[in-house]
């Protein structure tokens, strides 16, 4: 794996896991500067496809995105607790695939809670989706936010960009 230093551009893919819709967003950061690259959403066919087909579709879509945009690092949102066990299980399977795709591509995968992402973007850990999308648009003016999932994924990428240096420092201290 290539070691990235602060003066080099680092490409980050943010991922907002979901079985129906998985948001993705790619940014590049050099020092404190953030640059929008691309974003979108992978949608699976809930009514016509089996669970295996949906998970395969999610994996193949993420693999293609990773091959297209060549990120150096990945970040995704941690799952919040779901009251419905069946829904939580399905989300867990999708989240596993979303984590597997970048890991198999050799990327480090960081995880952030929804509150961490919201606080990193808006300064308020309980910001709503509109506030997050507005701040993403402010931080990445050229971003074309085609869905709330894509906006959330870009927010996760920006959160990682803000935290990656301190995370690396902490990792080095633990070694």
PDB file of N, CA and C in Angstrom, residues 93-136:
ATOM      1  N   UNK A  93     -25.965  -7.063   6.502  1.00  0.00           N
ATOM      2  CA  UNK A  93     -25.418  -7.768   5.340  1.00  0.00           C
ATOM      3  C   UNK A  93     -24.924  -6.765   4.293  1.00  0.00           C
ATOM      4  N   UNK A  94     -25.725  -5.737   4.035  1.00  0.00           N
ATOM      5  CA  UNK A  94     -25.319  -4.716   3.061  1.00  0.00           C
ATOM      6  C   UNK A  94     -24.064  -3.995   3.541  1.00  0.00           C
ATOM      7  N   UNK A  95     -24.022  -3.680   4.818  1.00  0.00           N
ATOM      8  CA  UNK A  95     -22.871  -2.980   5.382  1.00  0.00           C
ATOM      9  C   UNK A  95     -21.601  -3.829   5.250  1.00  0.00           C
ATOM     10  N   UNK A  96     -21.736  -5.139   5.433  1.00  0.00           N
ATOM     11  CA  UNK A  96     -20.591  -6.036   5.260  1.00  0.00           C
ATOM     12  C   UNK A  96     -20.039  -5.978   3.842  1.00  0.00           C
ATOM     13  N   UNK A  97     -20.927  -5.962   2.854  1.00  0.00           N
ATOM     14  CA  UNK A  97     -20.507  -5.868   1.457  1.00  0.00           C
ATOM     15  C   UNK A  97     -19.852  -4.516   1.196  1.00  0.00           C
ATOM     16  N   UNK A  98     -20.437  -3.453   1.753  1.00  0.00           N
ATOM     17  CA  UNK A  98     -19.900  -2.101   1.557  1.00  0.00           C
ATOM     18  C   UNK A  98     -18.513  -1.977   2.180  1.00  0.00           C
ATOM     19  N   UNK A  99     -18.268  -2.702   3.257  1.00  0.00           N
ATOM     20  CA  UNK A  99     -16.948  -2.689   3.887  1.00  0.00           C
ATOM     21  C   UNK A  99     -15.974  -3.603   3.133  1.00  0.00           C
ATOM     22  N   UNK A 100     -16.486  -4.709   2.620  1.00  0.00           N
ATOM     23  CA  UNK A 100     -15.648  -5.685   1.925  1.00  0.00           C
ATOM     24  C   UNK A 100     -15.058  -5.142   0.627  1.00  0.00           C
ATOM     25  N   UNK A 101     -15.863  -4.454  -0.165  1.00  0.00           N
ATOM     26  CA  UNK A 101     -15.397  -3.993  -1.483  1.00  0.00           C
ATOM     27  C   UNK A 101     -14.122  -3.148  -1.389  1.00  0.00           C
ATOM     28  N   UNK A 102     -14.077  -2.087  -0.570  1.00  0.00           N
ATOM     29  CA  UNK A 102     -12.827  -1.321  -0.497  1.00  0.00           C
ATOM     30  C   UNK A 102     -11.701  -2.095   0.202  1.00  0.00           C
ATOM     31  N   UNK A 103     -12.053  -2.920   1.179  1.00  0.00           N
ATOM     32  CA  UNK A 103     -11.014  -3.701   1.863  1.00  0.00           C
ATOM     33  C   UNK A 103     -10.337  -4.658   0.893  1.00  0.00           C
ATOM     34  N   UNK A 104     -11.122  -5.296   0.030  1.00  0.00           N
ATOM     35  CA  UNK A 104     -10.537  -6.205  -0.959  1.00  0.00           C
ATOM     36  C   UNK A 104      -9.704  -5.463  -1.997  1.00  0.00           C
ATOM     37  N   UNK A 105     -10.002  -4.187  -2.186  1.00  0.00           N
ATOM     38  CA  UNK A 105      -9.214  -3.372  -3.121  1.00  0.00           C
ATOM     39  C   UNK A 105      -7.932  -2.851  -2.459  1.00  0.00           C
ATOM     40  N   UNK A 106      -7.708  -3.225  -1.202  1.00  0.00           N
ATOM     41  CA  UNK A 106      -6.490  -2.823  -0.498  1.00  0.00           C
ATOM     42  C   UNK A 106      -6.582  -1.483   0.201  1.00  0.00           C
ATOM     43  N   UNK A 107      -7.796  -0.926   0.330  1.00  0.00           N
ATOM     44  CA  UNK A 107      -7.957   0.372   0.991  1.00  0.00           C
ATOM     45  C   UNK A 107      -8.150   0.189   2.485  1.00  0.00           C
ATOM     46  N   UNK A 108      -7.622   1.133   3.261  1.00  0.00           N
ATOM     47  CA  UNK A 108      -7.967   1.151   4.683  1.00  0.00           C
ATOM     48  C   UNK A 108      -9.401   1.674   4.769  1.00  0.00           C
ATOM     49  N   UNK A 109     -10.161   1.142   5.715  1.00  0.00           N
ATOM     50  CA  UNK A 109     -11.567   1.511   5.861  1.00  0.00           C
ATOM     51  C   UNK A 109     -11.790   2.059   7.268  1.00  0.00           C
ATOM     52  N   UNK A 110     -12.134   3.343   7.349  1.00  0.00           N
ATOM     53  CA  UNK A 110     -12.422   3.979   8.633  1.00  0.00           C
ATOM     54  C   UNK A 110     -13.937   4.015   8.835  1.00  0.00           C
ATOM     55  N   UNK A 111     -14.351   4.029  10.096  1.00  0.00           N
ATOM     56  CA  UNK A 111     -15.774   4.076  10.413  1.00  0.00           C
ATOM     57  C   UNK A 111     -16.049   5.258  11.330  1.00  0.00           C
ATOM     58  N   UNK A 112     -17.177   5.917  11.094  1.00  0.00           N
ATOM     59  CA  UNK A 112     -17.579   7.075  11.888  1.00  0.00           C
ATOM     60  C   UNK A 112     -19.063   6.967  12.238  1.00  0.00           C
ATOM     61  N   UNK A 113     -19.401   7.370  13.444  1.00  0.00           N
ATOM     62  CA  UNK A 113     -20.806   7.379  13.841  1.00  0.00           C
ATOM     63  C   UNK A 113     -21.522   8.516  13.110  1.00  0.00           C
ATOM     64  N   UNK A 114     -22.825   8.405  13.011  1.00  0.00           N
ATOM     65  CA  UNK A 114     -23.619   9.456  12.359  1.00  0.00           C
ATOM     66  C   UNK A 114     -23.396  10.791  13.066  1.00  0.00           C
ATOM     67  N   UNK A 115     -23.323  10.776  14.390  1.00  0.00           N
ATOM     68  CA  UNK A 115     -23.101  12.023  15.137  1.00  0.00           C
ATOM     69  C   UNK A 115     -21.729  12.625  14.837  1.00  0.00           C
ATOM     70  N   UNK A 116     -20.698  11.784  14.689  1.00  0.00           N
ATOM     71  CA  UNK A 116     -19.366  12.288  14.341  1.00  0.00           C
ATOM     72  C   UNK A 116     -19.392  12.973  12.979  1.00  0.00           C
ATOM     73  N   UNK A 117     -20.066  12.338  12.033  1.00  0.00           N
ATOM     74  CA  UNK A 117     -20.137  12.891  10.677  1.00  0.00           C
ATOM     75  C   UNK A 117     -20.858  14.233  10.708  1.00  0.00           C
ATOM     76  N   UNK A 118     -22.021  14.272  11.347  1.00  0.00           N
ATOM     77  CA  UNK A 118     -22.814  15.497  11.401  1.00  0.00           C
ATOM     78  C   UNK A 118     -22.063  16.617  12.111  1.00  0.00           C
ATOM     79  N   UNK A 119     -21.395  16.278  13.209  1.00  0.00           N
ATOM     80  CA  UNK A 119     -20.646  17.298  13.956  1.00  0.00           C
ATOM     81  C   UNK A 119     -19.458  17.804  13.149  1.00  0.00           C
ATOM     82  N   UNK A 120     -18.800  16.907  12.437  1.00  0.00           N
ATOM     83  CA  UNK A 120     -17.649  17.289  11.616  1.00  0.00           C
ATOM     84  C   UNK A 120     -18.054  18.213  10.480  1.00  0.00           C
ATOM     85  N   UNK A 121     -19.242  17.992   9.930  1.00  0.00           N
ATOM     86  CA  UNK A 121     -19.723  18.772   8.795  1.00  0.00           C
ATOM     87  C   UNK A 121     -20.385  20.069   9.220  1.00  0.00           C
ATOM     88  N   UNK A 122     -21.277  19.982  10.213  1.00  0.00           N
ATOM     89  CA  UNK A 122     -22.099  21.152  10.564  1.00  0.00           C
ATOM     90  C   UNK A 122     -21.767  21.773  11.914  1.00  0.00           C
ATOM     91  N   UNK A 123     -20.962  21.081  12.705  1.00  0.00           N
ATOM     92  CA  UNK A 123     -20.676  21.583  14.051  1.00  0.00           C
ATOM     93  C   UNK A 123     -21.737  21.167  15.054  1.00  0.00           C
ATOM     94  N   UNK A 124     -22.757  20.429  14.588  1.00  0.00           N
ATOM     95  CA  UNK A 124     -23.864  20.013  15.450  1.00  0.00           C
ATOM     96  C   UNK A 124     -24.140  18.536  15.184  1.00  0.00           C
ATOM     97  N   UNK A 125     -23.992  17.701  16.209  1.00  0.00           N
ATOM     98  CA  UNK A 125     -24.113  16.260  16.066  1.00  0.00           C
ATOM     99  C   UNK A 125     -25.503  15.740  15.766  1.00  0.00           C
ATOM    100  N   UNK A 126     -26.505  16.602  15.851  1.00  0.00           N
ATOM    101  CA  UNK A 126     -27.874  16.161  15.574  1.00  0.00           C
ATOM    102  C   UNK A 126     -28.476  16.920  14.393  1.00  0.00           C
ATOM    103  N   UNK A 127     -27.627  17.365  13.483  1.00  0.00           N
ATOM    104  CA  UNK A 127     -28.098  18.079  12.296  1.00  0.00           C
ATOM    105  C   UNK A 127     -28.987  17.157  11.467  1.00  0.00           C
ATOM    106  N   UNK A 128     -29.978  17.731  10.797  1.00  0.00           N
ATOM    107  CA  UNK A 128     -30.835  16.904   9.946  1.00  0.00           C
ATOM    108  C   UNK A 128     -30.211  16.774   8.556  1.00  0.00           C
ATOM    109  N   UNK A 129     -30.824  15.931   7.727  1.00  0.00           N
ATOM    110  CA  UNK A 129     -30.274  15.655   6.392  1.00  0.00           C
ATOM    111  C   UNK A 129     -30.144  16.907   5.528  1.00  0.00           C
ATOM    112  N   UNK A 130     -31.103  17.829   5.648  1.00  0.00           N
ATOM    113  CA  UNK A 130     -31.027  19.078   4.881  1.00  0.00           C
ATOM    114  C   UNK A 130     -29.822  19.907   5.286  1.00  0.00           C
ATOM    115  N   UNK A 131     -29.584  20.025   6.595  1.00  0.00           N
ATOM    116  CA  UNK A 131     -28.432  20.794   7.078  1.00  0.00           C
ATOM    117  C   UNK A 131     -27.124  20.165   6.604  1.00  0.00           C
ATOM    118  N   UNK A 132     -27.052  18.842   6.649  1.00  0.00           N
ATOM    119  CA  UNK A 132     -25.837  18.150   6.197  1.00  0.00           C
ATOM    120  C   UNK A 132     -25.622  18.415   4.707  1.00  0.00           C
ATOM    121  N   UNK A 133     -26.672  18.273   3.910  1.00  0.00           N
ATOM    122  CA  UNK A 133     -26.554  18.496   2.460  1.00  0.00           C
ATOM    123  C   UNK A 133     -26.136  19.937   2.157  1.00  0.00           C
ATOM    124  N   UNK A 134     -26.689  20.903   2.890  1.00  0.00           N
ATOM    125  CA  UNK A 134     -26.327  22.309   2.676  1.00  0.00           C
ATOM    126  C   UNK A 134     -24.855  22.554   3.004  1.00  0.00           C
ATOM    127  N   UNK A 135     -24.373  21.944   4.081  1.00  0.00           N
ATOM    128  CA  UNK A 135     -22.968  22.120   4.446  1.00  0.00           C
ATOM    129  C   UNK A 135     -22.042  21.422   3.449  1.00  0.00           C
ATOM    130  N   UNK A 136     -22.452  20.269   2.960  1.00  0.00           N
ATOM    131  CA  UNK A 136     -21.657  19.584   1.937  1.00  0.00           C
ATOM    132  C   UNK A 136     -21.548  20.479   0.706  1.00  0.00           C
TER     133      UNK A 136
END
